[in-house]
Amino acid sequence: MGNKGEALKQRIVTAADNLFYLHGYDNTSFSDIADAVGISRGNFYYHFKCKDEILNAVIDTRVASYRAMLRDWDKSITDPRLRLYFYIDMQLRNQDNILSHGCPIGSLCTELAKVSDSSLHDANKMLAVFRDWLITQLKLLGVKKNAKQISMHLLARGQGIATVTNAFADKKFLQLEVKGLKQWLDDEILKSIH
Amino acid sequence: MGNKGEALKQRIVTAADNLFYLHGYDNTSFSDIADAVGISRGNFYYHFKCKDEILNAVIDTRVASYRAMLRDWDKSITDPRLRLYFYIDMQLRNQDNILSHGCPIGSLCTELAKVSDSSLHDANKMLAVFRDWLITQLKLLGVKKNAKQISMHLLARGQGIATVTNAFADKKFLQLEVKGLKQWLDDEILKSIH
DNA sequence: GTCTATATCGAGATAGAC
DNA sequence: GTCTATCTCGATATAGAC
């Protein structure tokens, strides 16, 4: 419960978060995390009782951090439509990372779906944060019936862009698709609010 | 070079292919493959000198098998437009597997992008097979300028659908998106051939 | 709380009998 | 060609000193 211990725990989670993104969950060892943080391997087990617990901490931390980010957007951007653009442009801002490592959320979901008990974690919580926020923004714009469907579609488009951009290492493709996605959204909003 | 040896080699690759899809490359051990085939672990090294070589064999086998499948489609379906529908509907036909394990191509690309040297393999060869075939079909329909762009878009849409369907275990979403994708394709072809 | 040392396990890979 | 036995390594996890 001491301050120093809590701070270290957070540093472990932050380092694990980053390494899980760069190399995947399974390919990240305690040694890797320990080296990144600058502590010894044995120290982990004071803060976490197994590797799965670090995974869950990473997921929870990400969920909290995404929520905080979206709250910031809500504060700094008043027009919901501009918020949606800003969401879509996130891939443009992160294009270099996506090119090399894909989407941090999607790639983790994809990996964890293959491993062990899916009951021990729920990586899709991270996607759900964005889905729910998107629904809210669309409803603010007057979209009533299709808000959820459009939101899911936006998630999927983002995932597809990330996967293909990463697989082909094609940054131009990402840029083109992001542009097209914003146009699609405009059309869709127009149609949905008649 | 004997017939029996070659047959076994192919059986190893087939079993590895399936297990890589179900559990991922890294999470599949030689023991897993050996058990599935019904041979001993040591026997692998007569046919492959390391695990990476099995991976490459799996990728090459898939590329060949996808090419053969598309040749069959070309034979049995004469209208390129119907071929494209049949391509998109592939996700519908495979929806149960996608729900549980994602796209066999996309999930492998995503995993391998995180691991080791990307120079040792090129998983995107599998995607390229479909991309090139899609381009051909579109050109047959009279699409000149945007054939590659539309093809890449179709790949990405498919990847996005698979990732999100898998993450949320939402089969209805897949069905809805497949339907929407066919409609999008119709519009796009109309626009591209004016 | 953080460390060092160690236990245990399963992985990829090798040697050599048959 | 296929097997059994074994090597080596690195992983998660534990015990106990400080």
GROMACS .gro file of C-alpha atoms (C1' of nucleotides) in nm:
model
  424
    1MET     CA    1   0.000   0.000   0.000
    2GLY     CA    2   0.305   0.229   0.026
    3ASN     CA    3   0.346   0.499  -0.234
    4LYS     CA    4   0.670   0.363  -0.370
    5GLY     CA    5   0.522   0.016  -0.418
    6GLU     CA    6   0.215   0.144  -0.595
    7ALA     CA    7   0.430   0.354  -0.823
    8LEU     CA    8   0.644   0.054  -0.913
    9LYS     CA    9   0.337  -0.156  -0.980
   10GLN     CA   10   0.218   0.107  -1.225
   11ARG     CA   11   0.560   0.120  -1.389
   12ILE     CA   12   0.547  -0.257  -1.437
   13VAL     CA   13   0.205  -0.235  -1.597
   14THR     CA   14   0.313   0.049  -1.825
   15ALA     CA   15   0.621  -0.141  -1.941
   16ALA     CA   16   0.420  -0.460  -1.990
   17ASP     CA   17   0.158  -0.265  -2.184
   18ASN     CA   18   0.418  -0.136  -2.424
   19LEU     CA   19   0.594  -0.470  -2.466
   20PHE     CA   20   0.267  -0.655  -2.521
   21TYR     CA   21   0.200  -0.413  -2.804
   22LEU     CA   22   0.546  -0.445  -2.958
   23HIS     CA   23   0.594  -0.821  -2.926
   24GLY     CA   24   0.262  -0.967  -2.814
   25TYR     CA   25   0.157  -1.107  -2.479
   26ASP     CA   26   0.302  -1.453  -2.514
   27ASN     CA   27   0.631  -1.334  -2.658
   28THR     CA   28   0.690  -1.096  -2.369
   29SER     CA   29   0.868  -1.263  -2.077
   30PHE     CA   30   0.906  -1.147  -1.721
   31SER     CA   31   1.273  -1.092  -1.801
   32ASP     CA   32   1.178  -0.853  -2.080
   33ILE     CA   33   0.953  -0.654  -1.850
   34ALA     CA   34   1.206  -0.664  -1.567
   35ASP     CA   35   1.479  -0.530  -1.794
   36ALA     CA   36   1.252  -0.253  -1.920
   37VAL     CA   37   1.157  -0.146  -1.567
   38GLY     CA   38   1.499  -0.206  -1.417
   39ILE     CA   39   1.400  -0.453  -1.146
   40SER     CA   40   1.456  -0.822  -1.079
   41ARG     CA   41   1.232  -1.101  -1.197
   42GLY     CA   42   1.146  -1.223  -0.849
   43ASN     CA   43   1.005  -0.885  -0.759
   44PHE     CA   44   0.705  -0.935  -0.982
   45TYR     CA   45   0.544  -1.184  -0.755
   46TYR     CA   46   0.509  -0.936  -0.479
   47HIS     CA   47   0.284  -0.727  -0.704
   48PHE     CA   48   0.121  -0.993  -0.920
   49LYS     CA   49   0.066  -1.356  -0.846
   50CYS     CA   50   0.092  -1.471  -1.209
   51LYS     CA   51   0.136  -1.348  -1.563
   52ASP     CA   52  -0.237  -1.351  -1.626
   53GLU     CA   53  -0.278  -1.094  -1.354
   54ILE     CA   54  -0.043  -0.857  -1.532
   55LEU     CA   55  -0.245  -0.905  -1.847
   56ASN     CA   56  -0.565  -0.813  -1.671
   57ALA     CA   57  -0.397  -0.513  -1.513
   58VAL     CA   58  -0.279  -0.401  -1.857
   59ILE     CA   59  -0.627  -0.436  -2.000
   60ASP     CA   60  -0.784  -0.248  -1.711
   61THR     CA   61  -0.524   0.026  -1.735
   62ARG     CA   62  -0.587   0.062  -2.105
   63VAL     CA   63  -0.962   0.079  -2.054
   64ALA     CA   64  -0.914   0.354  -1.799
   65SER     CA   65  -0.669   0.541  -2.018
   66TYR     CA   66  -0.895   0.523  -2.324
   67ARG     CA   67  -1.185   0.648  -2.119
   68ALA     CA   68  -0.976   0.937  -1.993
   69MET     CA   69  -0.864   1.020  -2.345
   70LEU     CA   70  -1.222   1.027  -2.471
   71ARG     CA   71  -1.325   1.248  -2.180
   72ASP     CA   72  -1.050   1.489  -2.286
   73TRP     CA   73  -1.179   1.487  -2.640
   74ASP     CA   74  -1.527   1.560  -2.514
   75LYS     CA   75  -1.392   1.860  -2.329
   76SER     CA   76  -1.173   2.003  -2.602
   77ILE     CA   77  -1.400   1.933  -2.900
   78THR     CA   78  -1.757   2.055  -2.877
   79ASP     CA   79  -1.896   1.936  -3.210
   80PRO     CA   80  -1.967   1.560  -3.202
   81ARG     CA   81  -1.903   1.537  -3.572
   82LEU     CA   82  -1.555   1.679  -3.525
   83ARG     CA   83  -1.504   1.433  -3.241
   84LEU     CA   84  -1.581   1.149  -3.480
   85TYR     CA   85  -1.336   1.287  -3.733
   86PHE     CA   86  -1.077   1.311  -3.460
   87TYR     CA   87  -1.145   0.950  -3.372
   88ILE     CA   88  -1.098   0.833  -3.730
   89ASP     CA   89  -0.786   1.046  -3.770
   90MET     CA   90  -0.635   0.868  -3.470
   91GLN     CA   91  -0.510   0.606  -3.714
   92LEU     CA   92  -0.343   0.880  -3.913
   93ARG     CA   93  -0.172   1.013  -3.604
   94ASN     CA   94  -0.058   0.662  -3.508
   95GLN     CA   95   0.024   0.545  -3.857
   96ASP     CA   96   0.388   0.468  -3.787
   97ASN     CA   97   0.306   0.239  -3.498
   98ILE     CA   98   0.023   0.073  -3.688
   99LEU     CA   99   0.255   0.008  -3.978
  100SER     CA  100   0.501  -0.177  -3.755
  101HIS     CA  101   0.280  -0.332  -3.489
  102GLY     CA  102  -0.083  -0.309  -3.596
  103CYS     CA  103  -0.362  -0.187  -3.370
  104PRO     CA  104  -0.278  -0.229  -3.000
  105ILE     CA  105  -0.634  -0.334  -2.925
  106GLY     CA  106  -0.705  -0.551  -3.225
  107SER     CA  107  -0.375  -0.737  -3.220
  108LEU     CA  108  -0.418  -0.819  -2.852
  109CYS     CA  109  -0.776  -0.937  -2.903
  110THR     CA  110  -0.666  -1.154  -3.192
  111GLU     CA  111  -0.383  -1.308  -2.993
  112LEU     CA  112  -0.583  -1.374  -2.680
  113ALA     CA  113  -0.866  -1.537  -2.873
  114LYS     CA  114  -0.619  -1.814  -2.957
  115VAL     CA  115  -0.479  -1.862  -2.609
  116SER     CA  116  -0.617  -2.062  -2.321
  117ASP     CA  117  -0.926  -1.963  -2.136
  118SER     CA  118  -1.095  -1.659  -2.275
  119SER     CA  119  -1.280  -1.649  -1.948
  120LEU     CA  120  -0.971  -1.527  -1.763
  121HIS     CA  121  -0.969  -1.196  -1.946
  122ASP     CA  122  -1.190  -0.991  -2.172
  123ALA     CA  123  -0.983  -0.795  -2.416
  124ASN     CA  124  -1.293  -0.678  -2.600
  125LYS     CA  125  -1.361  -0.442  -2.307
  126MET     CA  126  -1.114  -0.211  -2.479
  127LEU     CA  127  -1.311  -0.213  -2.803
  128ALA     CA  128  -1.633  -0.165  -2.614
  129VAL     CA  129  -1.508   0.162  -2.466
  130PHE     CA  130  -1.480   0.310  -2.814
  131ARG     CA  131  -1.798   0.148  -2.937
  132ASP     CA  132  -2.001   0.303  -2.656
  133TRP     CA  133  -1.843   0.643  -2.700
  134LEU     CA  134  -1.912   0.632  -3.074
  135ILE     CA  135  -2.275   0.546  -3.008
  136THR     CA  136  -2.303   0.846  -2.778
  137GLN     CA  137  -2.157   1.084  -3.034
  138LEU     CA  138  -2.383   0.956  -3.309
  139LYS     CA  139  -2.689   0.995  -3.092
  140LEU     CA  140  -2.585   1.351  -3.013
  141LEU     CA  141  -2.588   1.411  -3.387
  142GLY     CA  142  -2.944   1.286  -3.412
  143VAL     CA  143  -2.873   0.933  -3.530
  144LYS     CA  144  -3.135   0.722  -3.355
  145LYS     CA  145  -3.181   0.377  -3.502
  146ASN     CA  146  -2.844   0.285  -3.649
  147ALA     CA  147  -2.606   0.429  -3.392
  148LYS     CA  148  -2.482   0.094  -3.270
  149GLN     CA  149  -2.455  -0.053  -3.615
  150ILE     CA  150  -2.259   0.243  -3.746
  151SER     CA  151  -2.030   0.231  -3.444
  152MET     CA  152  -1.954  -0.136  -3.492
  153HIS     CA  153  -1.890  -0.068  -3.856
  154LEU     CA  154  -1.643   0.207  -3.767
  155LEU     CA  155  -1.460  -0.028  -3.530
  156ALA     CA  156  -1.437  -0.295  -3.796
  157ARG     CA  157  -1.316  -0.055  -4.062
  158GLY     CA  158  -1.043   0.060  -3.826
  159GLN     CA  159  -0.940  -0.296  -3.751
  160GLY     CA  160  -0.931  -0.386  -4.118
  161ILE     CA  161  -0.722  -0.083  -4.203
  162ALA     CA  162  -0.474  -0.165  -3.927
  163THR     CA  163  -0.442  -0.533  -4.019
  164VAL     CA  164  -0.388  -0.472  -4.389
  165THR     CA  165  -0.162  -0.171  -4.339
  166ASN     CA  166   0.050  -0.379  -4.105
  167ALA     CA  167   0.054  -0.690  -4.327
  168PHE     CA  168   0.156  -0.502  -4.641
  169ALA     CA  169   0.350  -0.226  -4.463
  170ASP     CA  170   0.151   0.015  -4.677
  171LYS     CA  171   0.113   0.359  -4.526
  172LYS     CA  172  -0.048   0.507  -4.837
  173PHE     CA  173  -0.329   0.256  -4.803
  174LEU     CA  174  -0.398   0.370  -4.450
  175GLN     CA  175  -0.413   0.732  -4.555
  176LEU     CA  176  -0.650   0.658  -4.842
  177GLU     CA  177  -0.879   0.446  -4.627
  178VAL     CA  178  -0.896   0.699  -4.347
  179LYS     CA  179  -1.004   0.961  -4.597
  180GLY     CA  180  -1.266   0.729  -4.743
  181LEU     CA  181  -1.395   0.636  -4.400
  182LYS     CA  182  -1.463   0.998  -4.312
  183GLN     CA  183  -1.655   1.040  -4.635
  184TRP     CA  184  -1.855   0.727  -4.565
  185LEU     CA  185  -1.940   0.857  -4.220
  186ASP     CA  186  -2.067   1.185  -4.363
  187ASP     CA  187  -2.296   1.002  -4.604
  188GLU     CA  188  -2.416   0.765  -4.337
  189ILE     CA  189  -2.500   1.040  -4.090
  190LEU     CA  190  -2.690   1.227  -4.360
  191LYS     CA  191  -2.890   0.915  -4.440
  192SER     CA  192  -2.957   0.827  -4.078
  193ILE     CA  193  -3.092   1.163  -3.969
  194HIS     CA  194  -3.274   1.211  -4.303
  195MET     CA  195   1.206  -3.874  -5.156
  196GLY     CA  196   0.999  -4.190  -5.102
  197ASN     CA  197   0.626  -4.171  -5.141
  198LYS     CA  198   0.553  -4.254  -4.782
  199GLY     CA  199   0.790  -3.984  -4.653
  200GLU     CA  200   0.643  -3.718  -4.875
  201ALA     CA  201   0.294  -3.813  -4.765
  202LEU     CA  202   0.392  -3.783  -4.401
  203LYS     CA  203   0.554  -3.447  -4.462
  204GLN     CA  204   0.229  -3.327  -4.609
  205ARG     CA  205   0.034  -3.466  -4.316
  206ILE     CA  206   0.260  -3.276  -4.078
  207VAL     CA  207   0.204  -2.954  -4.270
  208THR     CA  208  -0.171  -3.006  -4.276
  209ALA     CA  209  -0.185  -3.069  -3.902
  210ALA     CA  210   0.041  -2.771  -3.832
  211ASP     CA  211  -0.174  -2.553  -4.056
  212ASN     CA  212  -0.484  -2.640  -3.861
  213LEU     CA  213  -0.320  -2.599  -3.519
  214PHE     CA  214  -0.164  -2.266  -3.616
  215TYR     CA  215  -0.513  -2.148  -3.698
  216LEU     CA  216  -0.670  -2.280  -3.380
  217HIS     CA  217  -0.400  -2.178  -3.132
  218GLY     CA  218  -0.153  -1.960  -3.318
  219TYR     CA  219   0.199  -2.034  -3.437
  220ASP     CA  220   0.382  -1.970  -3.113
  221ASN     CA  221   0.131  -2.156  -2.901
  222THR     CA  222   0.157  -2.468  -3.112
  223SER     CA  223   0.439  -2.697  -3.000
  224PHE     CA  224   0.602  -2.987  -3.180
  225SER     CA  225   0.430  -3.212  -2.927
  226ASP     CA  226   0.092  -3.076  -3.031
  227ILE     CA  227   0.162  -3.142  -3.396
  228ALA     CA  228   0.314  -3.481  -3.322
  229ASP     CA  229   0.007  -3.585  -3.125
  230ALA     CA  230  -0.224  -3.468  -3.402
  231VAL     CA  231  -0.033  -3.658  -3.669
  232GLY     CA  232   0.043  -3.958  -3.449
  233ILE     CA  233   0.422  -3.953  -3.477
  234SER     CA  234   0.710  -3.881  -3.243
  235ARG     CA  235   0.868  -3.544  -3.185
  236GLY     CA  236   1.212  -3.648  -3.309
  237ASN     CA  237   1.070  -3.744  -3.645
  238PHE     CA  238   1.012  -3.381  -3.736
  239TYR     CA  239   1.374  -3.309  -3.788
  240TYR     CA  240   1.402  -3.553  -4.070
  241HIS     CA  241   1.149  -3.348  -4.263
  242PHE     CA  242   1.215  -2.996  -4.135
  243LYS     CA  243   1.526  -2.855  -3.982
  244CYS     CA  244   1.349  -2.607  -3.756
  245LYS     CA  245   1.007  -2.474  -3.662
  246ASP     CA  246   1.042  -2.179  -3.895
  247GLU     CA  247   1.064  -2.419  -4.185
  248ILE     CA  248   0.729  -2.570  -4.093
  249LEU     CA  249   0.583  -2.222  -4.084
  250ASN     CA  250   0.709  -2.147  -4.432
  251ALA     CA  251   0.577  -2.479  -4.556
  252VAL     CA  252   0.237  -2.398  -4.407
  253ILE     CA  253   0.233  -2.057  -4.573
  254ASP     CA  254   0.338  -2.201  -4.909
  255THR     CA  255   0.079  -2.476  -4.883
  256ARG     CA  256  -0.191  -2.225  -4.806
  257VAL     CA  257  -0.090  -2.005  -5.098
  258ALA     CA  258  -0.109  -2.304  -5.330
  259SER     CA  259  -0.441  -2.416  -5.186
  260TYR     CA  260  -0.596  -2.069  -5.213
  261ARG     CA  261  -0.478  -2.043  -5.572
  262ALA     CA  262  -0.632  -2.382  -5.650
  263MET     CA  263  -0.957  -2.279  -5.484
  264LEU     CA  264  -0.976  -1.960  -5.690
  265ARG     CA  265  -0.905  -2.153  -6.008
  266ASP     CA  266  -1.199  -2.376  -5.919
  267TRP     CA  267  -1.418  -2.074  -5.872
  268ASP     CA  268  -1.308  -1.940  -6.208
  269LYS     CA  269  -1.413  -2.266  -6.365
  270SER     CA  270  -1.746  -2.310  -6.193
  271ILE     CA  271  -1.859  -1.946  -6.192
  272THR     CA  272  -1.854  -1.764  -6.524
  273ASP     CA  273  -1.975  -1.419  -6.420
  274PRO     CA  274  -1.695  -1.222  -6.248
  275ARG     CA  275  -1.953  -1.034  -6.046
  276LEU     CA  276  -2.088  -1.358  -5.906
  277ARG     CA  277  -1.732  -1.465  -5.831
  278LEU     CA  278  -1.688  -1.152  -5.624
  279TYR     CA  279  -2.011  -1.224  -5.437
  280PHE     CA  280  -1.890  -1.575  -5.378
  281TYR     CA  281  -1.566  -1.435  -5.240
  282ILE     CA  282  -1.745  -1.205  -4.998
  283ASP     CA  283  -1.984  -1.482  -4.896
  284MET     CA  284  -1.686  -1.695  -4.798
  285GLN     CA  285  -1.701  -1.526  -4.458
  286LEU     CA  286  -2.062  -1.631  -4.430
  287ARG     CA  287  -1.973  -1.989  -4.512
  288ASN     CA  288  -1.690  -1.983  -4.257
  289GLN     CA  289  -1.869  -1.783  -3.994
  290ASP     CA  290  -1.843  -2.043  -3.721
  291ASN     CA  291  -1.466  -2.068  -3.752
  292ILE     CA  292  -1.427  -1.692  -3.775
  293LEU     CA  293  -1.633  -1.651  -3.462
  294SER     CA  294  -1.402  -1.877  -3.265
  295HIS     CA  295  -1.064  -1.823  -3.428
  296GLY     CA  296  -1.078  -1.519  -3.654
  297CYS     CA  297  -0.948  -1.514  -4.008
  298PRO     CA  298  -0.679  -1.778  -4.067
  299ILE     CA  299  -0.479  -1.537  -4.282
  300GLY     CA  300  -0.526  -1.219  -4.084
  301SER     CA  301  -0.462  -1.371  -3.746
  302LEU     CA  302  -0.140  -1.532  -3.867
  303CYS     CA  303  -0.021  -1.206  -4.027
  304THR     CA  304  -0.098  -1.020  -3.706
  305GLU     CA  305   0.088  -1.271  -3.493
  306LEU     CA  306   0.394  -1.296  -3.714
  307ALA     CA  307   0.430  -0.920  -3.738
  308LYS     CA  308   0.511  -0.924  -3.367
  309VAL     CA  309   0.758  -1.210  -3.374
  310SER     CA  310   1.122  -1.211  -3.463
  311ASP     CA  311   1.249  -1.148  -3.811
  312SER     CA  312   0.973  -1.073  -4.057
  313SER     CA  313   1.237  -1.148  -4.319
  314LEU     CA  314   1.218  -1.521  -4.245
  315HIS     CA  315   0.862  -1.547  -4.373
  316ASP     CA  316   0.610  -1.342  -4.565
  317ALA     CA  317   0.263  -1.416  -4.446
  318ASN     CA  318   0.120  -1.140  -4.660
  319LYS     CA  319   0.176  -1.366  -4.964
  320MET     CA  320  -0.155  -1.526  -4.863
  321LEU     CA  321  -0.339  -1.195  -4.873
  322ALA     CA  322  -0.172  -1.107  -5.202
  323VAL     CA  323  -0.319  -1.415  -5.369
  324PHE     CA  324  -0.669  -1.284  -5.303
  325ARG     CA  325  -0.579  -0.926  -5.381
  326ASP     CA  326  -0.446  -1.018  -5.725
  327TRP     CA  327  -0.743  -1.238  -5.801
  328LEU     CA  328  -0.982  -0.961  -5.699
  329ILE     CA  329  -0.802  -0.716  -5.926
  330THR     CA  330  -0.841  -0.958  -6.215
  331GLN     CA  331  -1.213  -1.000  -6.157
  332LEU     CA  332  -1.270  -0.627  -6.132
  333LYS     CA  333  -1.082  -0.563  -6.454
  334LEU     CA  334  -1.294  -0.827  -6.626
  335LEU     CA  335  -1.594  -0.623  -6.519
  336GLY     CA  336  -1.451  -0.314  -6.681
  337VAL     CA  337  -1.307  -0.148  -6.372
  338LYS     CA  338  -0.987   0.012  -6.495
  339LYS     CA  339  -0.841   0.271  -6.264
  340ASN     CA  340  -0.950   0.166  -5.917
  341ALA     CA  341  -0.921  -0.211  -5.937
  342LYS     CA  342  -0.630  -0.235  -5.695
  343GLN     CA  343  -0.775   0.017  -5.454
  344ILE     CA  344  -1.111  -0.160  -5.445
  345SER     CA  345  -0.941  -0.494  -5.396
  346MET     CA  346  -0.737  -0.369  -5.103
  347HIS     CA  347  -1.051  -0.221  -4.958
  348LEU     CA  348  -1.230  -0.556  -4.987
  349LEU     CA  349  -0.941  -0.729  -4.810
  350ALA     CA  350  -0.947  -0.476  -4.530
  351ARG     CA  351  -1.323  -0.495  -4.487
  352GLY     CA  352  -1.294  -0.871  -4.456
  353GLN     CA  353  -1.019  -0.843  -4.199
  354GLY     CA  354  -1.214  -0.591  -3.998
  355ILE     CA  355  -1.524  -0.806  -4.001
  356ALA     CA  356  -1.327  -1.109  -3.885
  357THR     CA  357  -1.146  -0.926  -3.606
  358VAL     CA  358  -1.457  -0.764  -3.462
  359THR     CA  359  -1.676  -1.072  -3.506
  360ASN     CA  360  -1.415  -1.273  -3.322
  361ALA     CA  361  -1.357  -1.017  -3.047
  362PHE     CA  362  -1.725  -0.974  -2.967
  363ALA     CA  363  -1.830  -1.327  -3.068
  364ASP     CA  364  -2.105  -1.157  -3.268
  365LYS     CA  365  -2.227  -1.363  -3.562
  366LYS     CA  366  -2.511  -1.125  -3.643
  367PHE     CA  367  -2.258  -0.851  -3.699
  368LEU     CA  368  -2.074  -1.063  -3.953
  369GLN     CA  369  -2.394  -1.136  -4.142
  370LEU     CA  370  -2.493  -0.771  -4.151
  371GLU     CA  371  -2.152  -0.656  -4.266
  372VAL     CA  372  -2.127  -0.917  -4.539
  373LYS     CA  373  -2.457  -0.797  -4.676
  374GLY     CA  374  -2.344  -0.435  -4.660
  375LEU     CA  375  -2.016  -0.517  -4.827
  376LYS     CA  376  -2.188  -0.670  -5.128
  377GLN     CA  377  -2.403  -0.360  -5.161
  378TRP     CA  378  -2.097  -0.138  -5.138
  379LEU     CA  379  -1.928  -0.341  -5.410
  380ASP     CA  380  -2.226  -0.299  -5.642
  381ASP     CA  381  -2.222   0.077  -5.598
  382GLU     CA  382  -1.848   0.093  -5.642
  383ILE     CA  383  -1.848  -0.110  -5.963
  384LEU     CA  384  -2.125   0.109  -6.102
  385LYS     CA  385  -1.924   0.421  -6.022
  386SER     CA  386  -1.597   0.283  -6.156
  387ILE     CA  387  -1.726   0.176  -6.495
  388HIS     CA  388  -1.950   0.484  -6.526
  389DG     C1'  389   0.946  -0.426  -0.071
  390DT     C1'  390   1.321  -0.591  -0.330
  391DC     C1'  391   1.666  -0.894  -0.395
  392DT     C1'  392   1.931  -1.366  -0.516
  393DA     C1'  393   1.900  -1.835  -0.570
  394DT     C1'  394   1.657  -2.209  -0.710
  395DA     C1'  395   1.277  -2.532  -0.842
  396DT     C1'  396   1.010  -2.699  -1.214
  397DC     C1'  397   0.852  -2.742  -1.640
  398DG     C1'  398   0.804  -2.757  -2.142
  399DA     C1'  399   0.993  -2.586  -2.541
  400DG     C1'  400   1.306  -2.659  -2.965
  401DA     C1'  401   1.667  -2.930  -3.113
  402DT     C1'  402   2.026  -3.334  -3.144
  403DA     C1'  403   2.230  -3.823  -3.130
  404DG     C1'  404   2.211  -4.246  -3.236
  405DA     C1'  405   1.958  -4.711  -3.221
  406DC     C1'  406   1.660  -4.968  -3.517
  407DG     C1'  407   1.242  -4.304  -4.226
  408DT     C1'  408   1.098  -4.337  -3.767
  409DC     C1'  409   1.187  -4.412  -3.317
  410DT     C1'  410   1.368  -4.327  -2.801
  411DA     C1'  411   1.664  -4.088  -2.517
  412DT     C1'  412   1.877  -3.686  -2.414
  413DC     C1'  413   2.067  -3.204  -2.429
  414DT     C1'  414   2.006  -2.723  -2.360
  415DC     C1'  415   1.772  -2.333  -2.286
  416DG     C1'  416   1.444  -2.002  -2.127
  417DA     C1'  417   1.005  -1.962  -1.937
  418DT     C1'  418   0.690  -1.911  -1.507
  419DA     C1'  419   0.697  -1.948  -1.046
  420DT     C1'  420   0.875  -2.016  -0.545
  421DA     C1'  421   1.175  -1.973  -0.113
  422DG     C1'  422   1.395  -1.725   0.169
  423DA     C1'  423   1.778  -1.370   0.272
  424DC     C1'  424   1.814  -0.879   0.338
   0.00000   0.00000   0.00000
